[in-house]
mmCIF file with all atom_site columns, C-alpha atoms in Angstrom:
data_model
loop_
_atom_site.group_PDB
_atom_site.id
_atom_site.type_symbol
_atom_site.label_atom_id
_atom_site.label_alt_id
_atom_site.label_comp_id
_atom_site.label_asym_id
_atom_site.label_entity_id
_atom_site.label_seq_id
_atom_site.pdbx_PDB_ins_code
_atom_site.Cartn_x
_atom_site.Cartn_y
_atom_site.Cartn_z
_atom_site.occupancy
_atom_site.B_iso_or_equiv
_atom_site.pdbx_formal_charge
_atom_site.auth_seq_id
_atom_site.auth_comp_id
_atom_site.auth_asym_id
_atom_site.auth_atom_id
_atom_site.pdbx_PDB_model_num
ATOM 1   C CA . GLY A 1 1   ? -8.999  -1.983  11.886  1.00 0.00 ? 1   GLY A CA 1
ATOM 2   C CA . MET A 1 2   ? -8.366  -2.926  15.508  1.00 0.00 ? 2   MET A CA 1
ATOM 3   C CA . LEU A 1 3   ? -6.021  -0.005  15.918  1.00 0.00 ? 3   LEU A CA 1
ATOM 4   C CA . THR A 1 4   ? -8.745  2.494   15.033  1.00 0.00 ? 4   THR A CA 1
ATOM 5   C CA . VAL A 1 5   ? -10.514 1.740   18.332  1.00 0.00 ? 5   VAL A CA 1
ATOM 6   C CA . ILE A 1 6   ? -7.340  2.369   20.333  1.00 0.00 ? 6   ILE A CA 1
ATOM 7   C CA . ILE A 1 7   ? -6.568  5.575   18.439  1.00 0.00 ? 7   ILE A CA 1
ATOM 8   C CA . ALA A 1 8   ? -10.146 6.900   18.674  1.00 0.00 ? 8   ALA A CA 1
ATOM 9   C CA . THR A 1 9   ? -10.780 6.160   22.342  1.00 0.00 ? 9   THR A CA 1
ATOM 10  C CA . ASP A 1 10  ? -7.382  6.080   24.044  1.00 0.00 ? 10  ASP A CA 1
ATOM 11  C CA . VAL A 1 11  ? -5.087  8.315   21.987  1.00 0.00 ? 11  VAL A CA 1
ATOM 12  C CA . LEU A 1 12  ? -7.499  10.962  20.724  1.00 0.00 ? 12  LEU A CA 1
ATOM 13  C CA . ASP A 1 13  ? -9.997  10.582  23.575  1.00 0.00 ? 13  ASP A CA 1
ATOM 14  C CA . ALA A 1 14  ? -12.679 11.305  20.960  1.00 0.00 ? 14  ALA A CA 1
ATOM 15  C CA . GLY A 1 15  ? -15.207 8.689   22.055  1.00 0.00 ? 15  GLY A CA 1
ATOM 16  C CA . GLU A 1 16  ? -16.580 5.609   20.413  1.00 0.00 ? 16  GLU A CA 1
ATOM 17  C CA . ALA A 1 17  ? -18.120 7.504   17.478  1.00 0.00 ? 17  ALA A CA 1
ATOM 18  C CA . ALA A 1 18  ? -14.614 8.465   16.373  1.00 0.00 ? 18  ALA A CA 1
ATOM 19  C CA . THR A 1 19  ? -13.956 4.789   15.603  1.00 0.00 ? 19  THR A CA 1
ATOM 20  C CA . GLY A 1 20  ? -16.666 4.987   12.951  1.00 0.00 ? 20  GLY A CA 1
ATOM 21  C CA . TYR A 1 21  ? -15.151 8.138   11.479  1.00 0.00 ? 21  TYR A CA 1
ATOM 22  C CA . LEU A 1 22  ? -11.725 6.507   11.311  1.00 0.00 ? 22  LEU A CA 1
ATOM 23  C CA . ASN A 1 23  ? -13.201 3.402   9.670   1.00 0.00 ? 23  ASN A CA 1
ATOM 24  C CA . ALA A 1 24  ? -14.987 5.628   7.154   1.00 0.00 ? 24  ALA A CA 1
ATOM 25  C CA . ALA A 1 25  ? -11.619 7.222   6.398   1.00 0.00 ? 25  ALA A CA 1
ATOM 26  C CA . ILE A 1 26  ? -10.257 3.749   5.620   1.00 0.00 ? 26  ILE A CA 1
ATOM 27  C CA . GLY A 1 27  ? -13.002 3.373   3.018   1.00 0.00 ? 27  GLY A CA 1
ATOM 28  C CA . ILE A 1 28  ? -12.362 6.778   1.494   1.00 0.00 ? 28  ILE A CA 1
ATOM 29  C CA . GLY A 1 29  ? -8.651  6.026   1.224   1.00 0.00 ? 29  GLY A CA 1
ATOM 30  C CA . GLY A 1 30  ? -9.372  2.616   -0.255  1.00 0.00 ? 30  GLY A CA 1
ATOM 31  C CA . VAL A 1 31  ? -11.615 3.969   -2.987  1.00 0.00 ? 31  VAL A CA 1
ATOM 32  C CA . THR A 1 32  ? -9.156  6.756   -3.770  1.00 0.00 ? 32  THR A CA 1
ATOM 33  C CA . GLY A 1 33  ? -6.224  4.334   -3.814  1.00 0.00 ? 33  GLY A CA 1
ATOM 34  C CA . ALA A 1 34  ? -8.085  1.942   -6.099  1.00 0.00 ? 34  ALA A CA 1
ATOM 35  C CA . VAL A 1 35  ? -8.817  4.696   -8.620  1.00 0.00 ? 35  VAL A CA 1
ATOM 36  C CA . VAL A 1 36  ? -5.208  5.932   -8.537  1.00 0.00 ? 36  VAL A CA 1
ATOM 37  C CA . ALA A 1 37  ? -3.836  2.391   -8.776  1.00 0.00 ? 37  ALA A CA 1
ATOM 38  C CA . GLY A 1 38  ? -6.053  1.671   -11.768 1.00 0.00 ? 38  GLY A CA 1
ATOM 39  C CA . ALA A 1 39  ? -4.349  4.464   -13.672 1.00 0.00 ? 39  ALA A CA 1
ATOM 40  C CA . LEU A 1 40  ? -0.821  3.729   -12.434 1.00 0.00 ? 40  LEU A CA 1
ATOM 41  C CA . VAL A 1 41  ? -0.682  0.021   -13.292 1.00 0.00 ? 41  VAL A CA 1
ATOM 42  C CA . LEU A 1 42  ? -1.050  0.822   -16.982 1.00 0.00 ? 42  LEU A CA 1
ATOM 43  C CA . ARG A 1 43  ? 2.510   2.159   -17.011 1.00 0.00 ? 43  ARG A CA 1
ATOM 44  C CA . ARG A 1 44  ? 5.340   0.058   -18.408 1.00 0.00 ? 44  ARG A CA 1
ATOM 45  C CA . SER A 1 45  ? 7.404   0.545   -15.273 1.00 0.00 ? 45  SER A CA 1
ATOM 46  C CA . LEU A 1 46  ? 5.825   -0.070  -11.886 1.00 0.00 ? 46  LEU A CA 1
ATOM 47  C CA . ARG A 1 47  ? 8.818   1.337   -9.980  1.00 0.00 ? 47  ARG A CA 1
ATOM 48  C CA . ARG A 1 48  ? 7.306   4.796   -9.438  1.00 0.00 ? 48  ARG A CA 1
ATOM 49  C CA . PRO A 1 49  ? 3.816   3.523   -8.442  1.00 0.00 ? 49  PRO A CA 1
ATOM 50  C CA . LEU A 1 50  ? 5.393   1.180   -5.900  1.00 0.00 ? 50  LEU A CA 1
ATOM 51  C CA . LEU A 1 51  ? 7.525   3.978   -4.475  1.00 0.00 ? 51  LEU A CA 1
ATOM 52  C CA . VAL A 1 52  ? 4.623   6.452   -4.413  1.00 0.00 ? 52  VAL A CA 1
ATOM 53  C CA . GLY A 1 53  ? 2.365   3.923   -2.686  1.00 0.00 ? 53  GLY A CA 1
ATOM 54  C CA . ALA A 1 54  ? 5.055   3.162   -0.106  1.00 0.00 ? 54  ALA A CA 1
ATOM 55  C CA . VAL A 1 55  ? 5.840   6.816   0.623   1.00 0.00 ? 55  VAL A CA 1
ATOM 56  C CA . VAL A 1 56  ? 2.159   7.755   0.917   1.00 0.00 ? 56  VAL A CA 1
ATOM 57  C CA . MET A 1 57  ? 1.436   4.791   3.194   1.00 0.00 ? 57  MET A CA 1
ATOM 58  C CA . ALA A 1 58  ? 4.533   5.337   5.325   1.00 0.00 ? 58  ALA A CA 1
ATOM 59  C CA . GLY A 1 59  ? 3.957   9.092   5.586   1.00 0.00 ? 59  GLY A CA 1
ATOM 60  C CA . GLY A 1 60  ? 0.342   8.530   6.587   1.00 0.00 ? 60  GLY A CA 1
ATOM 61  C CA . SER A 1 61  ? 1.459   6.040   9.225   1.00 0.00 ? 61  SER A CA 1
ATOM 62  C CA . VAL A 1 62  ? 3.916   8.529   10.734  1.00 0.00 ? 62  VAL A CA 1
ATOM 63  C CA . VAL A 1 63  ? 1.297   11.329  10.736  1.00 0.00 ? 63  VAL A CA 1
ATOM 64  C CA . LEU A 1 64  ? -1.251  8.970   12.287  1.00 0.00 ? 64  LEU A CA 1
ATOM 65  C CA . GLY A 1 65  ? 1.173   8.136   15.067  1.00 0.00 ? 65  GLY A CA 1
ATOM 66  C CA . LEU A 1 66  ? 1.623   11.838  15.848  1.00 0.00 ? 66  LEU A CA 1
ATOM 67  C CA . ALA A 1 67  ? -2.031  12.874  15.399  1.00 0.00 ? 67  ALA A CA 1
ATOM 68  C CA . THR A 1 68  ? -3.768  14.527  18.337  1.00 0.00 ? 68  THR A CA 1
ATOM 69  C CA . GLU A 1 69  ? -6.918  15.625  16.490  1.00 0.00 ? 69  GLU A CA 1
ATOM 70  C CA . LEU A 1 70  ? -9.572  13.434  14.894  1.00 0.00 ? 70  LEU A CA 1
ATOM 71  C CA . VAL A 1 71  ? -9.494  15.253  11.532  1.00 0.00 ? 71  VAL A CA 1
ATOM 72  C CA . VAL A 1 72  ? -5.714  14.831  11.262  1.00 0.00 ? 72  VAL A CA 1
ATOM 73  C CA . ALA A 1 73  ? -6.034  11.148  12.156  1.00 0.00 ? 73  ALA A CA 1
ATOM 74  C CA . MET A 1 74  ? -8.743  10.724  9.517   1.00 0.00 ? 74  MET A CA 1
ATOM 75  C CA . LEU A 1 75  ? -6.575  12.352  6.841   1.00 0.00 ? 75  LEU A CA 1
ATOM 76  C CA . ALA A 1 76  ? -3.633  10.177  7.871   1.00 0.00 ? 76  ALA A CA 1
ATOM 77  C CA . ILE A 1 77  ? -5.745  7.016   7.665   1.00 0.00 ? 77  ILE A CA 1
ATOM 78  C CA . ILE A 1 78  ? -6.918  8.059   4.199   1.00 0.00 ? 78  ILE A CA 1
ATOM 79  C CA . LEU A 1 79  ? -3.252  8.247   3.179   1.00 0.00 ? 79  LEU A CA 1
ATOM 80  C CA . VAL A 1 80  ? -2.405  4.897   4.779   1.00 0.00 ? 80  VAL A CA 1
ATOM 81  C CA . SER A 1 81  ? -5.364  3.169   3.169   1.00 0.00 ? 81  SER A CA 1
ATOM 82  C CA . GLY A 1 82  ? -4.821  4.784   -0.239  1.00 0.00 ? 82  GLY A CA 1
ATOM 83  C CA . GLY A 1 83  ? -1.110  3.996   -0.257  1.00 0.00 ? 83  GLY A CA 1
ATOM 84  C CA . HIS A 1 84  ? -1.838  0.432   0.803   1.00 0.00 ? 84  HIS A CA 1
ATOM 85  C CA . LEU A 1 85  ? -4.269  -0.062  -2.086  1.00 0.00 ? 85  LEU A CA 1
ATOM 86  C CA . VAL A 1 86  ? -1.756  1.322   -4.585  1.00 0.00 ? 86  VAL A CA 1
ATOM 87  C CA . LEU A 1 87  ? 0.873   -1.085  -3.230  1.00 0.00 ? 87  LEU A CA 1
ATOM 88  C CA . GLU A 1 88  ? -1.509  -4.030  -3.246  1.00 0.00 ? 88  GLU A CA 1
ATOM 89  C CA . VAL A 1 89  ? -2.787  -3.509  -6.790  1.00 0.00 ? 89  VAL A CA 1
ATOM 90  C CA . THR A 1 90  ? 0.661   -2.683  -8.157  1.00 0.00 ? 90  THR A CA 1
ATOM 91  C CA . GLY A 1 91  ? 2.203   -5.696  -6.411  1.00 0.00 ? 91  GLY A CA 1
ATOM 92  C CA . ALA A 1 92  ? -0.464  -8.044  -7.785  1.00 0.00 ? 92  ALA A CA 1
ATOM 93  C CA . THR A 1 93  ? 0.010   -6.581  -11.263 1.00 0.00 ? 93  THR A CA 1
ATOM 94  C CA . LEU A 1 94  ? 3.771   -7.006  -11.049 1.00 0.00 ? 94  LEU A CA 1
ATOM 95  C CA . LEU A 1 95  ? 3.399   -10.597 -9.868  1.00 0.00 ? 95  LEU A CA 1
ATOM 96  C CA . GLN A 1 96  ? 1.150   -11.385 -12.822 1.00 0.00 ? 96  GLN A CA 1
ATOM 97  C CA . ARG A 1 97  ? 3.621   -9.774  -15.218 1.00 0.00 ? 97  ARG A CA 1
ATOM 98  C CA . VAL A 1 98  ? 6.647   -11.751 -14.049 1.00 0.00 ? 98  VAL A CA 1
ATOM 99  C CA . THR A 1 99  ? 5.117   -15.207 -13.614 1.00 0.00 ? 99  THR A CA 1
ATOM 100 C CA . THR A 1 100 ? 4.375   -17.680 -16.376 1.00 0.00 ? 100 THR A CA 1
ATOM 101 C CA . ASP A 1 101 ? 0.900   -19.037 -17.001 1.00 0.00 ? 101 ASP A CA 1
ATOM 102 C CA . ALA A 1 102 ? 2.014   -22.395 -15.571 1.00 0.00 ? 102 ALA A CA 1
ATOM 103 C CA . VAL A 1 103 ? 2.782   -21.013 -12.087 1.00 0.00 ? 103 VAL A CA 1
ATOM 104 C CA . ARG A 1 104 ? 0.652   -17.866 -11.883 1.00 0.00 ? 104 ARG A CA 1
ATOM 105 C CA . GLY A 1 105 ? -2.196  -19.435 -9.893  1.00 0.00 ? 105 GLY A CA 1
ATOM 106 C CA . ARG A 1 106 ? 0.167   -20.866 -7.283  1.00 0.00 ? 106 ARG A CA 1
ATOM 107 C CA . ALA A 1 107 ? 2.129   -17.609 -7.088  1.00 0.00 ? 107 ALA A CA 1
ATOM 108 C CA . VAL A 1 108 ? -1.025  -15.542 -6.535  1.00 0.00 ? 108 VAL A CA 1
ATOM 109 C CA . GLY A 1 109 ? -2.252  -18.098 -3.968  1.00 0.00 ? 109 GLY A CA 1
ATOM 110 C CA . LEU A 1 110 ? 1.063   -17.871 -2.111  1.00 0.00 ? 110 LEU A CA 1
ATOM 111 C CA . MET A 1 111 ? 0.984   -14.072 -2.220  1.00 0.00 ? 111 MET A CA 1
ATOM 112 C CA . MET A 1 112 ? -2.557  -13.990 -0.824  1.00 0.00 ? 112 MET A CA 1
ATOM 113 C CA . THR A 1 113 ? -1.641  -16.477 1.914   1.00 0.00 ? 113 THR A CA 1
ATOM 114 C CA . VAL A 1 114 ? 1.383   -14.446 2.984   1.00 0.00 ? 114 VAL A CA 1
ATOM 115 C CA . ASP A 1 115 ? -0.643  -11.204 2.817   1.00 0.00 ? 115 ASP A CA 1
ATOM 116 C CA . THR A 1 116 ? -3.453  -12.639 4.948   1.00 0.00 ? 116 THR A CA 1
ATOM 117 C CA . GLY A 1 117 ? -0.999  -14.100 7.450   1.00 0.00 ? 117 GLY A CA 1
ATOM 118 C CA . ALA A 1 118 ? 0.854   -10.808 7.747   1.00 0.00 ? 118 ALA A CA 1
ATOM 119 C CA . GLU A 1 119 ? -2.398  -8.902  8.221   1.00 0.00 ? 119 GLU A CA 1
ATOM 120 C CA . ALA A 1 120 ? -3.538  -11.313 10.926  1.00 0.00 ? 120 ALA A CA 1
ATOM 121 C CA . ALA A 1 121 ? -0.181  -11.124 12.695  1.00 0.00 ? 121 ALA A CA 1
ATOM 122 C CA . GLY A 1 122 ? -0.232  -7.326  12.495  1.00 0.00 ? 122 GLY A CA 1
ATOM 123 C CA . SER A 1 123 ? -3.766  -7.218  13.911  1.00 0.00 ? 123 SER A CA 1
ATOM 124 C CA . PHE A 1 124 ? -2.490  -8.966  17.011  1.00 0.00 ? 124 PHE A CA 1
ATOM 125 C CA . LEU A 1 125 ? 0.996   -7.492  17.230  1.00 0.00 ? 125 LEU A CA 1
ATOM 126 C CA . ILE A 1 126 ? 0.520   -3.778  16.475  1.00 0.00 ? 126 ILE A CA 1
ATOM 127 C CA . PRO A 1 127 ? -2.130  -3.075  19.163  1.00 0.00 ? 127 PRO A CA 1
ATOM 128 C CA . ALA A 1 128 ? 0.015   -4.892  21.734  1.00 0.00 ? 128 ALA A CA 1
ATOM 129 C CA . LEU A 1 129 ? 3.082   -2.891  20.713  1.00 0.00 ? 129 LEU A CA 1
ATOM 130 C CA . VAL A 1 130 ? 1.074   0.343   20.819  1.00 0.00 ? 130 VAL A CA 1
ATOM 131 C CA . ALA A 1 131 ? -0.070  -0.478  24.349  1.00 0.00 ? 131 ALA A CA 1
ATOM 132 C CA . GLY A 1 132 ? 3.537   -1.059  25.396  1.00 0.00 ? 132 GLY A CA 1
ATOM 133 C CA . ALA A 1 133 ? 5.528   1.487   23.411  1.00 0.00 ? 133 ALA A CA 1
ATOM 134 C CA . GLY A 1 134 ? 3.020   4.121   22.312  1.00 0.00 ? 134 GLY A CA 1
ATOM 135 C CA . THR A 1 135 ? 1.272   4.971   19.091  1.00 0.00 ? 135 THR A CA 1
ATOM 136 C CA . ALA A 1 136 ? 3.789   7.499   17.772  1.00 0.00 ? 136 ALA A CA 1
ATOM 137 C CA . TRP A 1 137 ? 6.762   5.183   18.155  1.00 0.00 ? 137 TRP A CA 1
ATOM 138 C CA . VAL A 1 138 ? 5.097   2.056   16.736  1.00 0.00 ? 138 VAL A CA 1
ATOM 139 C CA . LEU A 1 139 ? 3.442   3.744   13.752  1.00 0.00 ? 139 LEU A CA 1
ATOM 140 C CA . GLY A 1 140 ? 6.550   5.825   13.026  1.00 0.00 ? 140 GLY A CA 1
ATOM 141 C CA . VAL A 1 141 ? 8.819   2.791   12.995  1.00 0.00 ? 141 VAL A CA 1
ATOM 142 C CA . SER A 1 142 ? 6.233   0.817   11.009  1.00 0.00 ? 142 SER A CA 1
ATOM 143 C CA . GLY A 1 143 ? 6.109   3.547   8.378   1.00 0.00 ? 143 GLY A CA 1
ATOM 144 C CA . VAL A 1 144 ? 9.872   3.638   7.986   1.00 0.00 ? 144 VAL A CA 1
ATOM 145 C CA . VAL A 1 145 ? 10.098  -0.170  7.844   1.00 0.00 ? 145 VAL A CA 1
ATOM 146 C CA . MET A 1 146 ? 7.359   -0.330  5.172   1.00 0.00 ? 146 MET A CA 1
ATOM 147 C CA . ALA A 1 147 ? 9.089   2.218   2.959   1.00 0.00 ? 147 ALA A CA 1
ATOM 148 C CA . GLY A 1 148 ? 12.425  0.478   3.443   1.00 0.00 ? 148 GLY A CA 1
ATOM 149 C CA . ALA A 1 149 ? 10.916  -2.901  2.546   1.00 0.00 ? 149 ALA A CA 1
ATOM 150 C CA . VAL A 1 150 ? 9.618   -1.527  -0.750  1.00 0.00 ? 150 VAL A CA 1
ATOM 151 C CA . VAL A 1 151 ? 13.004  -0.001  -1.611  1.00 0.00 ? 151 VAL A CA 1
ATOM 152 C CA . VAL A 1 152 ? 14.739  -3.337  -0.876  1.00 0.00 ? 152 VAL A CA 1
ATOM 153 C CA . SER A 1 153 ? 12.061  -5.179  -2.878  1.00 0.00 ? 153 SER A CA 1
ATOM 154 C CA . LEU A 1 154 ? 12.607  -2.920  -5.875  1.00 0.00 ? 154 LEU A CA 1
ATOM 155 C CA . ALA A 1 155 ? 16.343  -3.582  -5.693  1.00 0.00 ? 155 ALA A CA 1
ATOM 156 C CA . LEU A 1 156 ? 15.696  -7.331  -5.634  1.00 0.00 ? 156 LEU A CA 1
ATOM 157 C CA . ILE A 1 157 ? 13.162  -7.182  -8.481  1.00 0.00 ? 157 ILE A CA 1
ATOM 158 C CA . GLY A 1 158 ? 15.543  -5.221  -10.683 1.00 0.00 ? 158 GLY A CA 1
ATOM 159 C CA . GLY A 1 159 ? 14.565  -4.853  -14.323 1.00 0.00 ? 159 GLY A CA 1
ATOM 160 C CA . ALA A 1 160 ? 11.468  -7.066  -13.977 1.00 0.00 ? 160 ALA A CA 1
ATOM 161 C CA . VAL A 1 161 ? 9.609   -4.028  -12.663 1.00 0.00 ? 161 VAL A CA 1
ATOM 162 C CA . THR A 1 162 ? 9.426   -2.736  -16.260 1.00 0.00 ? 162 THR A CA 1
ATOM 163 C CA . ARG A 1 163 ? 7.540   -4.717  -18.896 1.00 0.00 ? 163 ARG A CA 1
ATOM 164 C CA . PRO A 1 164 ? 8.741   -4.791  -22.500 1.00 0.00 ? 164 PRO A CA 1
ATOM 165 C CA . LEU A 1 165 ? 6.989   -2.728  -25.153 1.00 0.00 ? 165 LEU A CA 1
ATOM 166 C CA . ASN A 1 166 ? 3.902   -4.419  -26.528 1.00 0.00 ? 166 ASN A CA 1
ATOM 167 C CA . VAL A 1 167 ? 3.272   -4.638  -30.282 1.00 0.00 ? 167 VAL A CA 1
ATOM 168 C CA . HIS A 1 168 ? 1.187   -1.457  -30.378 1.00 0.00 ? 168 HIS A CA 1
ATOM 169 C CA . GLU A 1 169 ? 3.691   0.607   -28.382 1.00 0.00 ? 169 GLU A CA 1
ATOM 170 C CA . ALA A 1 170 ? 6.559   -0.609  -30.554 1.00 0.00 ? 170 ALA A CA 1
ATOM 171 C CA . THR A 1 171 ? 4.659   0.284   -33.734 1.00 0.00 ? 171 THR A CA 1
ATOM 172 C CA . LEU A 1 172 ? 3.781   3.723   -32.379 1.00 0.00 ? 172 LEU A CA 1
ATOM 173 C CA . GLY A 1 173 ? 7.432   4.254   -31.468 1.00 0.00 ? 173 GLY A CA 1
ATOM 174 C CA . ARG A 1 174 ? 8.557   3.424   -35.013 1.00 0.00 ? 174 ARG A CA 1
ATOM 175 C CA . VAL A 1 175 ? 5.925   5.736   -36.528 1.00 0.00 ? 175 VAL A CA 1
ATOM 176 C CA . LEU A 1 176 ? 6.949   8.650   -34.310 1.00 0.00 ? 176 LEU A CA 1
ATOM 177 C CA . GLU A 1 177 ? 10.667  8.274   -35.098 1.00 0.00 ? 177 GLU A CA 1
#
């Protein structure tokens, strides 16, 4: 959110109203990402939704860093926000799938704490890095790092990213054989 002001006024030189347009784009991307995530988390395997969310978010970040026009920046922010929502919903779903009832509350609490801490740190760090190194470099590197982190995470998660067949799916599979 803090970066939208810098992008609107300093990078795009589009005036203060452009900050509102960029923030509106965050909302559009969020709603779109939530709808897409709602459909994707129903899959047995969450590998593809995690990868799609990461690629969309990372690609949007790179495009945003290179944007010189307000419309392009808005479209890029829609991608970043949508990809982020897909990652967030898919990650929360995966966490709930792999934890037992006994530890689920603590695991979700820890995840939310880490997420909030990372967001707060990024709110301070990214604008400072942009001021020092430039928008294109910081957002480009951030996009690549985000995509890489998801790929490493998927490797660490391994087979847990796919849930076993439920009773209804197993029955349907036997009927269709």
